[in-house]
Short mmCIF file of C-alpha atoms in Angstrom, two decimals:
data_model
loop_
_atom_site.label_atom_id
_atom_site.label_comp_id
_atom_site.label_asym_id
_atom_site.label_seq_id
_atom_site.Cartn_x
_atom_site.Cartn_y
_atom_site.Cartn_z
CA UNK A 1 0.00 0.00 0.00
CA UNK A 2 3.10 2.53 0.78
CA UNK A 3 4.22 1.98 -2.84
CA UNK A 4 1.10 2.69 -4.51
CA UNK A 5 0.71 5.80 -2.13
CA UNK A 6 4.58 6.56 -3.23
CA UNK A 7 3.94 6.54 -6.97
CA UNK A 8 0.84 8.59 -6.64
CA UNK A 9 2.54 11.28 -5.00
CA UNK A 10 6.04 11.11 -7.50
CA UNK A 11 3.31 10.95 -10.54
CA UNK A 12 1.51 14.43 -8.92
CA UNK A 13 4.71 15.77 -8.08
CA UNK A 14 5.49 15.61 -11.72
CA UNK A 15 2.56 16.63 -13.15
CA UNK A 16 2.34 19.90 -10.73
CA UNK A 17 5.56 20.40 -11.66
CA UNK A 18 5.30 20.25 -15.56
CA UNK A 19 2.05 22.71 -14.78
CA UNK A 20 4.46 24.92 -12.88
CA UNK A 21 6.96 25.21 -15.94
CA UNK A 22 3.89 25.93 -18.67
CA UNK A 23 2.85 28.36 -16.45
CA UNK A 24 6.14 30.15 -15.70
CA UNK A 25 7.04 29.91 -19.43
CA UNK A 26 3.70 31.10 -20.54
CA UNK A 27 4.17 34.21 -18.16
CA UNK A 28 7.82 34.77 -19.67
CA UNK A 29 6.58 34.97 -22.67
CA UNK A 30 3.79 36.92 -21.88
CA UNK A 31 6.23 39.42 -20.09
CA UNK A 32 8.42 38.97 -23.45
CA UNK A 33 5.76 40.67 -25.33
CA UNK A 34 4.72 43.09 -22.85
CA UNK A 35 8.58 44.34 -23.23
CA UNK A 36 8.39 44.53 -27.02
CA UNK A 37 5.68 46.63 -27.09
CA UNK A 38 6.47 48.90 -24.97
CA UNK A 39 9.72 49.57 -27.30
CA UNK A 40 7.46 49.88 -30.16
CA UNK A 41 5.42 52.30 -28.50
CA UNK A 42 8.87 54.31 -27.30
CA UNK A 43 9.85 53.79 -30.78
CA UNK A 44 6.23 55.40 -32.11
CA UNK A 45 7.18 58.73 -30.21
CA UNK A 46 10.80 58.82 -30.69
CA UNK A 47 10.38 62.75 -31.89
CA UNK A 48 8.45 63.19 -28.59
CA UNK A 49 5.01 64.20 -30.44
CA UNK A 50 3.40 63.54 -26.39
CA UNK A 51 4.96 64.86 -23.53
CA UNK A 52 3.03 61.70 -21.95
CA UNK A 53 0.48 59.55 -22.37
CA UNK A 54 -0.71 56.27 -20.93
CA UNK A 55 -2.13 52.77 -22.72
CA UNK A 56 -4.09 49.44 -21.56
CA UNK A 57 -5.16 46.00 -23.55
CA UNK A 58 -8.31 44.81 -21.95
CA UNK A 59 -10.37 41.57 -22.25
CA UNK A 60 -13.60 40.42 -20.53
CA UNK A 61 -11.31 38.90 -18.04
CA UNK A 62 -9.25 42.17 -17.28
CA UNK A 63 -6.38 44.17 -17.86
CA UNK A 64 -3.76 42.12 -19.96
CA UNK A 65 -0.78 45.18 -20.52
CA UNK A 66 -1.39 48.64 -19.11
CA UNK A 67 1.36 51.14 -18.81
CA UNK A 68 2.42 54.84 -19.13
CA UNK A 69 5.23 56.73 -21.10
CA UNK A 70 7.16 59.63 -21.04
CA UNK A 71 6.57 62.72 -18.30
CA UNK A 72 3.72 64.15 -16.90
CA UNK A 73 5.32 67.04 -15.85
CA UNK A 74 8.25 67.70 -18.33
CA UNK A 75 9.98 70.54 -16.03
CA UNK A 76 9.68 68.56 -13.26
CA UNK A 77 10.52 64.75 -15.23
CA UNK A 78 7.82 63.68 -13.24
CA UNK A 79 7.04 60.15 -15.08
CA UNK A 80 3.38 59.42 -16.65
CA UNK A 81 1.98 56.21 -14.67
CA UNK A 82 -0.65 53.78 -15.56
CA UNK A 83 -2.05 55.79 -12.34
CA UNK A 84 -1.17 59.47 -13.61
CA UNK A 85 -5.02 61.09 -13.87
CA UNK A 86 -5.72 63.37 -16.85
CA UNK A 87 -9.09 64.39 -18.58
CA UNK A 88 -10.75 62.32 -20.88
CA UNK A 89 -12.40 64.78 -23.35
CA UNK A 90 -15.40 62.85 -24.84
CA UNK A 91 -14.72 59.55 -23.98
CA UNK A 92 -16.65 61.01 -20.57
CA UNK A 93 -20.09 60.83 -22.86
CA UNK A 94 -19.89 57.02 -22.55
CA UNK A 95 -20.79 57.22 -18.72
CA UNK A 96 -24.08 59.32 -19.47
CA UNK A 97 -24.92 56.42 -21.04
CA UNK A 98 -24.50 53.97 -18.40
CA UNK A 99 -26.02 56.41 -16.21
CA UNK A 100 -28.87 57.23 -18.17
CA UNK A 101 -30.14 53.19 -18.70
CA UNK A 102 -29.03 52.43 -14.77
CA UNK A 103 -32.10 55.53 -14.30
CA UNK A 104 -34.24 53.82 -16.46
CA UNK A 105 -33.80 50.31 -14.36
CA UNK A 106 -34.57 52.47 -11.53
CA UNK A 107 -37.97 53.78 -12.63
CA UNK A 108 -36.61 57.60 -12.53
CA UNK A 109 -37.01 58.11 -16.47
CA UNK A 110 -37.83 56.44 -19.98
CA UNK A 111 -35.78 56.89 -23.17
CA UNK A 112 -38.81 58.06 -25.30
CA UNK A 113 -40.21 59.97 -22.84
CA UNK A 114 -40.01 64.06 -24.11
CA UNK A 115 -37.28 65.47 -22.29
CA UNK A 116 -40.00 68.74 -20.81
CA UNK A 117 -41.64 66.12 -18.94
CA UNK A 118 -38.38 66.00 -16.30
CA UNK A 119 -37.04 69.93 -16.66
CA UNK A 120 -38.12 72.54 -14.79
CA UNK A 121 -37.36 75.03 -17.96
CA UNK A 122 -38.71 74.24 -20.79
CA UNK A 123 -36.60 73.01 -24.45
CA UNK A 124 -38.02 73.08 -27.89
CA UNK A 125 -36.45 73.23 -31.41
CA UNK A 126 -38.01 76.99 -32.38
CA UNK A 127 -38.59 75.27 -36.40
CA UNK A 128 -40.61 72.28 -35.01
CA UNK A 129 -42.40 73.53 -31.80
CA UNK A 130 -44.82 71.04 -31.52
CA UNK A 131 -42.14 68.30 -32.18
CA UNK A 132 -41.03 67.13 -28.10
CA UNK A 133 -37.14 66.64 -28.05
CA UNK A 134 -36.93 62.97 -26.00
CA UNK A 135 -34.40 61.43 -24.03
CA UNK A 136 -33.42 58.95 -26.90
CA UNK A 137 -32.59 61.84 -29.34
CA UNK A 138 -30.47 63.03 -26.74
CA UNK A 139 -28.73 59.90 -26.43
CA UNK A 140 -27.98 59.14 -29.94
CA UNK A 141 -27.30 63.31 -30.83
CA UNK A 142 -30.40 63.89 -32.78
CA UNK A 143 -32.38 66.12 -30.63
CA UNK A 144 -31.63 69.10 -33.00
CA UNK A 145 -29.56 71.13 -30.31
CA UNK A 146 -26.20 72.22 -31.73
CA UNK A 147 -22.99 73.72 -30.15
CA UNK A 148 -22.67 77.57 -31.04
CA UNK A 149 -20.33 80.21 -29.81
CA UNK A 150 -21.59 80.16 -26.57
CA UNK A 151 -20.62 77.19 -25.70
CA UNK A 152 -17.09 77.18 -27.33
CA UNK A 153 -16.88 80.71 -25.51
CA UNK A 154 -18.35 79.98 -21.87
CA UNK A 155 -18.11 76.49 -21.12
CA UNK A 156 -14.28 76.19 -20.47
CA UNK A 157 -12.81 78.09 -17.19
CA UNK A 158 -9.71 77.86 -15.24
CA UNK A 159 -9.34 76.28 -12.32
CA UNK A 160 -6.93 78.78 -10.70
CA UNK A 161 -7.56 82.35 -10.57
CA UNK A 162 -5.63 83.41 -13.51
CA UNK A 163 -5.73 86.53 -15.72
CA UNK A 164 -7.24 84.71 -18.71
CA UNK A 165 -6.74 87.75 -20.80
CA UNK A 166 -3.08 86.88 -20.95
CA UNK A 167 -3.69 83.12 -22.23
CA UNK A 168 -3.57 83.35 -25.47
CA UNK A 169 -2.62 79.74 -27.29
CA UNK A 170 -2.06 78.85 -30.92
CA UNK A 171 -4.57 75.89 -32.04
CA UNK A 172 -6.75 76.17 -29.27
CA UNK A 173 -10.42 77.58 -30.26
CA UNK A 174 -11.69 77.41 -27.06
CA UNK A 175 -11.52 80.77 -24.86
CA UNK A 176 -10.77 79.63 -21.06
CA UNK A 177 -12.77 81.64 -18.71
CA UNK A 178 -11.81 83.25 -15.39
CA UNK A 179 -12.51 80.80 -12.44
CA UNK A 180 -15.37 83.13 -11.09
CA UNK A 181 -17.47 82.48 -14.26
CA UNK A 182 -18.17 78.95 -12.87
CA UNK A 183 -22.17 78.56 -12.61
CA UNK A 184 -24.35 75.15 -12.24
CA UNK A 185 -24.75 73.14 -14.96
CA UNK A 186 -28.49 74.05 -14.70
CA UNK A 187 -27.91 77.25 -14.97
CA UNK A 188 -25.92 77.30 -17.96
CA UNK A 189 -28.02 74.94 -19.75
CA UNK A 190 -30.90 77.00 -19.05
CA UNK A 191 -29.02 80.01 -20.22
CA UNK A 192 -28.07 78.16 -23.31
CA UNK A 193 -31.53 76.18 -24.64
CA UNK A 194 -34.75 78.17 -23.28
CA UNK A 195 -36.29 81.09 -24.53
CA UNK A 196 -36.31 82.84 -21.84
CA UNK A 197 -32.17 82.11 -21.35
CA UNK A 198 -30.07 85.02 -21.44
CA UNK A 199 -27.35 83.69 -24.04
CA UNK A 200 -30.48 82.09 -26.21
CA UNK A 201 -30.57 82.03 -29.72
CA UNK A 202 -32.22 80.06 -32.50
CA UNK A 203 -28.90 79.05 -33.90
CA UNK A 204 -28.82 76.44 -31.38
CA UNK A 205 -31.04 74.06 -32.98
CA UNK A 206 -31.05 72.75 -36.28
CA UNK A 207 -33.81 72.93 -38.67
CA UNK A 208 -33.92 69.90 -38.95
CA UNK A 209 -37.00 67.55 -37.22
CA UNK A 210 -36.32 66.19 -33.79
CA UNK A 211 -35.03 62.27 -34.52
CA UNK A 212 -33.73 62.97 -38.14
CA UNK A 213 -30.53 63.45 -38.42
CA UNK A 214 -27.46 63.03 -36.41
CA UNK A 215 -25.59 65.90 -35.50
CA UNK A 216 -22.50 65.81 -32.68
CA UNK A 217 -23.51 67.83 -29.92
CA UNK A 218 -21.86 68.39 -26.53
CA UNK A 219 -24.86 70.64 -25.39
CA UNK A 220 -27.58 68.01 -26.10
CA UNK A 221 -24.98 65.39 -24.04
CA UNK A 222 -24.69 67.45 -20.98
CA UNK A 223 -28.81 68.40 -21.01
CA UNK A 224 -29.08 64.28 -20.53
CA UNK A 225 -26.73 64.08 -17.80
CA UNK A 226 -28.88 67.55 -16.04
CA UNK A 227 -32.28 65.24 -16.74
CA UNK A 228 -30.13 62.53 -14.18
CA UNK A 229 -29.80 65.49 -11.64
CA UNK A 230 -33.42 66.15 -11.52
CA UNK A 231 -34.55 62.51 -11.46
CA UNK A 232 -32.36 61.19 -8.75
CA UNK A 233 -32.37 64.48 -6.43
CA UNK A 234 -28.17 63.84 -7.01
CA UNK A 235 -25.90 65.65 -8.73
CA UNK A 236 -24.68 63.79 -11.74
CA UNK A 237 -21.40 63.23 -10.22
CA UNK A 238 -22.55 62.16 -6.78
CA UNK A 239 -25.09 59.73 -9.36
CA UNK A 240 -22.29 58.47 -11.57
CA UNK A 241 -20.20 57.78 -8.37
CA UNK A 242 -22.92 55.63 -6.64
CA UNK A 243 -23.46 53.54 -9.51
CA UNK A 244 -20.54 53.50 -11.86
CA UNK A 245 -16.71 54.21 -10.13
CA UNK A 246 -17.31 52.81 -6.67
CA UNK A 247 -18.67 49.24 -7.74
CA UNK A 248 -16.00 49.56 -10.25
CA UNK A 249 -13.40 50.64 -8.01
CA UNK A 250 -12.34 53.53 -9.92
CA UNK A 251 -10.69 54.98 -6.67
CA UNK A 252 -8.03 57.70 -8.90
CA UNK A 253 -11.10 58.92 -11.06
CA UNK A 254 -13.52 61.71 -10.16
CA UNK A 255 -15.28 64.55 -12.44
CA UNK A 256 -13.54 67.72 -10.64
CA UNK A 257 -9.76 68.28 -9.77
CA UNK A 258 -11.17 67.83 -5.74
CA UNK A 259 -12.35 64.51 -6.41
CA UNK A 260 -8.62 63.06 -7.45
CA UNK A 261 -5.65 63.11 -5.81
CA UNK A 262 -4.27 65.93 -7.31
CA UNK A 263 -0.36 64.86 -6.94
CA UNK A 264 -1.29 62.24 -9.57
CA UNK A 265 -2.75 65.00 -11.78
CA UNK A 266 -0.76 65.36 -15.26
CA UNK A 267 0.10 68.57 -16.51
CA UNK A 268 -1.42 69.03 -20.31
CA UNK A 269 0.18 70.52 -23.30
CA UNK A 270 -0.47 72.61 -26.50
CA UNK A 271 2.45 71.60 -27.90
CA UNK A 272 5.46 69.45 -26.49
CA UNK A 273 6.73 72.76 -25.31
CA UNK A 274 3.78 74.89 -24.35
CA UNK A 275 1.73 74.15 -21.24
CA UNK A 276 -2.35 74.49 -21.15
CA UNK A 277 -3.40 75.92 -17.83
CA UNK A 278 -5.60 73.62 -15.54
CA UNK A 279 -9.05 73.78 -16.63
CA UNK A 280 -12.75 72.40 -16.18
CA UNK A 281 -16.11 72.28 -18.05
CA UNK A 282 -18.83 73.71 -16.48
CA UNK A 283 -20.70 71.11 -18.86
CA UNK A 284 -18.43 68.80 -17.36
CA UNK A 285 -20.58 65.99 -18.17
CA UNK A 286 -19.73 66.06 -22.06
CA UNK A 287 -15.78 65.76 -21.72
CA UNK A 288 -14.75 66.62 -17.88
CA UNK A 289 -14.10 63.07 -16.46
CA UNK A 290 -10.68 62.99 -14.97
CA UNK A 291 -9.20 59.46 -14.65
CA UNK A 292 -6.14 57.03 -15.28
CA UNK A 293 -5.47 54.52 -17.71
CA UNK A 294 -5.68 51.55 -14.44
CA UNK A 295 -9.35 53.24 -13.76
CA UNK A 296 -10.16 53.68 -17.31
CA UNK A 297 -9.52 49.86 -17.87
CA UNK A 298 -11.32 48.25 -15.13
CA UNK A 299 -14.39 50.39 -16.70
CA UNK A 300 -13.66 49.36 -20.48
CA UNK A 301 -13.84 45.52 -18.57
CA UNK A 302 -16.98 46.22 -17.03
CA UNK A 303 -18.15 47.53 -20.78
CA UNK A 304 -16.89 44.38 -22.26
CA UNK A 305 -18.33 42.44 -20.39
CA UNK A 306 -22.06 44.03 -20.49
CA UNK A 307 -21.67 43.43 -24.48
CA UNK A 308 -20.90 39.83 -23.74
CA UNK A 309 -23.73 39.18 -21.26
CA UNK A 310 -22.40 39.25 -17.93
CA UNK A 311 -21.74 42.94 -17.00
CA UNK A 312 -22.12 43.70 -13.45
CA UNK A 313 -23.26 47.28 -13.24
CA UNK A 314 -26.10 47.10 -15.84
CA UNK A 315 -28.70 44.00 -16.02
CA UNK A 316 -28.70 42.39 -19.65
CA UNK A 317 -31.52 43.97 -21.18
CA UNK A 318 -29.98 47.54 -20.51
CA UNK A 319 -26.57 46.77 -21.53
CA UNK A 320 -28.75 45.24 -24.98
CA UNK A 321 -29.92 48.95 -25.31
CA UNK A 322 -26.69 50.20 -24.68
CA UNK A 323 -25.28 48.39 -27.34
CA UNK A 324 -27.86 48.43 -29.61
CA UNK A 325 -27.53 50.49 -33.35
CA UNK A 326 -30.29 53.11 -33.04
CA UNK A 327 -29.92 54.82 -36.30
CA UNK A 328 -30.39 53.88 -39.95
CA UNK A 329 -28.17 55.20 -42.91
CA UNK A 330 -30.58 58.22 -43.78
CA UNK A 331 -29.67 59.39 -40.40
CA UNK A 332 -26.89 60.70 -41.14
CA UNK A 333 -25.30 63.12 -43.96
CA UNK A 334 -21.92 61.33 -44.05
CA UNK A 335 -20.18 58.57 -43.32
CA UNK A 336 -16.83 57.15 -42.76
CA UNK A 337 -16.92 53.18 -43.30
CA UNK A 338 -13.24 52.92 -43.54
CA UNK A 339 -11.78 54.21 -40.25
CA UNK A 340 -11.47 52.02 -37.66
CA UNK A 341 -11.67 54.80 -34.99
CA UNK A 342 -14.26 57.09 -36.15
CA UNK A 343 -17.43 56.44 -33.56
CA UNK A 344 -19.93 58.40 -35.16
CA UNK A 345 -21.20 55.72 -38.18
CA UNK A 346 -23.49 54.80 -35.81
CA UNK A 347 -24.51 54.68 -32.07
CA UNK A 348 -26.01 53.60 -29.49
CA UNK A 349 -26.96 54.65 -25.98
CA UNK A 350 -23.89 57.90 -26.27
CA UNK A 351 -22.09 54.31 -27.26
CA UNK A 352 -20.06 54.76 -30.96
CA UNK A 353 -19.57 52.15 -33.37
CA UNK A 354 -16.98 52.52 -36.45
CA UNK A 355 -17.28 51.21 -39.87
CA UNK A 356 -15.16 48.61 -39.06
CA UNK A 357 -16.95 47.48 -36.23
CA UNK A 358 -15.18 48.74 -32.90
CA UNK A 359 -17.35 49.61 -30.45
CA UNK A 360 -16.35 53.02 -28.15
CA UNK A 361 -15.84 56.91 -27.88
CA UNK A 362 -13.20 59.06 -28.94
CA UNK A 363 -12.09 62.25 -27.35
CA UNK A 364 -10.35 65.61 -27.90
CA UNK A 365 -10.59 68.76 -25.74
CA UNK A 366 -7.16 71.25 -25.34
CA UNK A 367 -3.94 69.04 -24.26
CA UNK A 368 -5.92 66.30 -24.37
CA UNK A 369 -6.65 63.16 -27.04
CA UNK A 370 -8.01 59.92 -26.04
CA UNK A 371 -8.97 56.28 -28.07
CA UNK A 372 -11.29 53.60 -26.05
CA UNK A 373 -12.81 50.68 -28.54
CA UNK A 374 -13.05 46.97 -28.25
CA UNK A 375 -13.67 44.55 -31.23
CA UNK A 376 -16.37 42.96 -30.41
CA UNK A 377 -15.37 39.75 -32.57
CA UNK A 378 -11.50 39.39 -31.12
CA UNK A 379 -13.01 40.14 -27.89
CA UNK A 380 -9.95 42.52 -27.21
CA UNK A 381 -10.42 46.62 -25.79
CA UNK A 382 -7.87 49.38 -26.13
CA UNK A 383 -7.41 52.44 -24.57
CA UNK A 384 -5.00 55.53 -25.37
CA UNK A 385 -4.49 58.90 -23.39
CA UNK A 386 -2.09 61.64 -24.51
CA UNK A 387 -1.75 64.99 -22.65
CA UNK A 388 -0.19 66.91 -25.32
CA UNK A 389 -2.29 67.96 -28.71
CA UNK A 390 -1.68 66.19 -32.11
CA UNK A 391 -0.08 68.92 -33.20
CA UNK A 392 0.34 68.11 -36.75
CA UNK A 393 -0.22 64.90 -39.21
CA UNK A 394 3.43 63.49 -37.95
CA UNK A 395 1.89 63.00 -34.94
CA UNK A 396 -1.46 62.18 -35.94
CA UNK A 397 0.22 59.19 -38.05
CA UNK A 398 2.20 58.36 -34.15
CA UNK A 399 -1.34 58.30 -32.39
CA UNK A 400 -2.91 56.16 -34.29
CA UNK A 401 0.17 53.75 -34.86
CA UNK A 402 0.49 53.57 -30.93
CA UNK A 403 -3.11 52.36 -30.75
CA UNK A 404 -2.75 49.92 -34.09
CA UNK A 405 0.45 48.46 -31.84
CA UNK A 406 -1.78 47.45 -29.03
CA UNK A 407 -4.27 46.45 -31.40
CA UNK A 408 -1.43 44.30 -33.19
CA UNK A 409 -0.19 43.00 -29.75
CA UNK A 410 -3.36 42.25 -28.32
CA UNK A 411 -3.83 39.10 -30.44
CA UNK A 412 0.17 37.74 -28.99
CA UNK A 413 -0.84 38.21 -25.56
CA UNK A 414 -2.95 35.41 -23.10
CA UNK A 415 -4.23 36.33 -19.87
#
């Protein structure tokens, strides 16, 4: 009996230890390819096109390469981290979407209800009066409701009390605003979209019929995050923090510079060489999320997941909706069906698809670009951050190499 109980244990011994080998080779290798890419990615931004910027493969199982390159501080050398927070320009829009269909499961709105039946001011396309605006159109920017110069001119203001008479940057249409000129987000949208608003004007609506045609709006985006506020008696932060980045566990991500640890905060950039002051949206809703490339993966898992059928954030049917293509081709006046990274050939719930296929949001605001897709056949996310503008097509052609890298070294690596 000793000898059969002797053999049994040599025969496991062997076998655990053959595992132990596959596995420790299988992580080498892993690591091996993790290494090269990294390189590549160095190699992408030899002529230092970003001062920093930080990248992540994900799969429905989690985060299979994140890591960050180059400085988030260059006067300081201060090194961008796959923790290193920085804004995430419109990428942010994907969260009113989440938000808006976690409302819905709660009973505090429907889609294709008309948006006047939640405000307390009241929003109609001055062409089509008796057309209602609903929460849908919102969602999938067809509601009619444009950006004009008053957003471009108002929205944007410094976070430190800075004579923004003296900022005057090349490239940069926005205007950044003295920090004083911070109001409410109800305010300004009410300023902005009723009649009785003190910057309104026509020109901020199409005339075009509410649901018709698609038409990018950051306005329209931040109006559905305000109809959140009023449902849930929360601000849309406090809302988005509830149900999205604490079950998530999003701990370095926040949507105002008091929400983050602002040590980890990177510095953002014009140019390689020319600094962008610190600034917010007071439509921060629309491109104000502020966030690393660690937090912004464990969300693009959580999204990957949802699209396979076991998110944990959303039940099934919403994350359907989510996903789901809710316009047609005569929606829209143009279409790219060759980029891989355009989101707007169709959408979902503020959820972009490309011609290609990948599923996600881009994102662009002053010092700031960002890429977030996954291909829903190879089952394989990506995410780039940059905090320095593409300044010209040089490094245009280096963003979008970095981000066909990880697409290119997302099919080498396992979990």
């Amino acid at each position: 009996m000793n000898k059969i109980l002797l053999l049994f244990f040599t025969i496991t011994l062997m076998v655990s230890c053959k595992q132990n080998n596959n596995t420790i080779r299988e992580v080498s290798r892993n690591q091996l390819i993790k290494d090269s890419l990294t390189l590549e990615i160095e190699k992408l931004n030899s002529k230092n096109h970003f001062n920093g910027l930080g990248v992540a493969i994900v799969d429905s199982t989690g985060i299979l390469y994140e890591k960050g390159v180059g400085f988030a501080d260059l006067k300081s050398n201060k090194p961008y981290t796959k923790n290193t927070v920085q804004p995430i320009a419109s990428v942010s829009k994907t969260f009113i979407g989440i938000a808006l269909l976690k409302a819905q499961e709660k009973g505090l709105l429907n889609l294709d209800d008309p948006i006047n039946k939640y405000l307390p001011f009241e929003v109609s396309n001055p062409h089509f009066n008796n057309e209602p605006i609903t929460v849908r159109q919102l969602s999938t920017h067809t509601s009619t409701i444009i950006d004009t110069e008053n957003y471009m001119g108002r929205a944007y203001v410094l976070k430190d009390k800075i004579d923004s008479t003296l900022i005057k940057i090349e490239n940069i249409p926005q205007s950044f605003n003295p920090n004083d000129t911070k109001i409410p987000l109800s305010q300004f949208l009410e300023n902005y979209l009723s009649e009785k608003g003190k910057w309104y004007e026509k020109d901020a609506f199409t005339k075009n019929k509410p649901g018709q045609l698609f038409e990018y709006t950051n306005v329209g985006a931040s109006l559905a995050a305000y109809i959140i506020e009023v449902v849930s008696n929360q601000s849309y932060a406090e809302f988005t923090t509830e149900h999205i980045l604490k079950p998530l566990r999003m701990n370095n991500s926040g949507w105002s510079y008091d929400d983050v640890n602002f040590d980890k905060v990177s510095k953002l950039y014009s140019s390689p060489k020319i600094e962008v002051p610190y600034y917010s949206l007071i439509t921060y809703p629309d491109g104000g999320f502020l966030t690393s490339v660690n937090d912004l993966a464990k969300y693009l898992n959580e999204i990957m997941k949802g699209y396979l059928g076991n998110g944990t954030i959303l039940t099934k049917a919403s994350y359907n909706e989510l996903f789901k293509r809710q316009l047609k081709a005569e929606n829209f006046t143009e279409r790219n069906a060759n980029h891989p990274y355009k989101d707007e050939y169709n959408i979902g719930i503020f959820m972009g698809f490309s011609g290609t296929g990948n599923i996600g949001h881009t994102g662009g605001d002053p010092g700031v670009s960002s890429l977030m897709f996954f291909n829903p056949k190879d089952k394989k996310g990506r995410i780039l951050l940059v905090n320095t503008n593409l300044e010209n097509q040089e490094g245009i052609n280096a963003y979008y190499g970095i981000f066909d890298k990880l697409e290119e070294y997302s099919k080498k690596l396992k979990e």
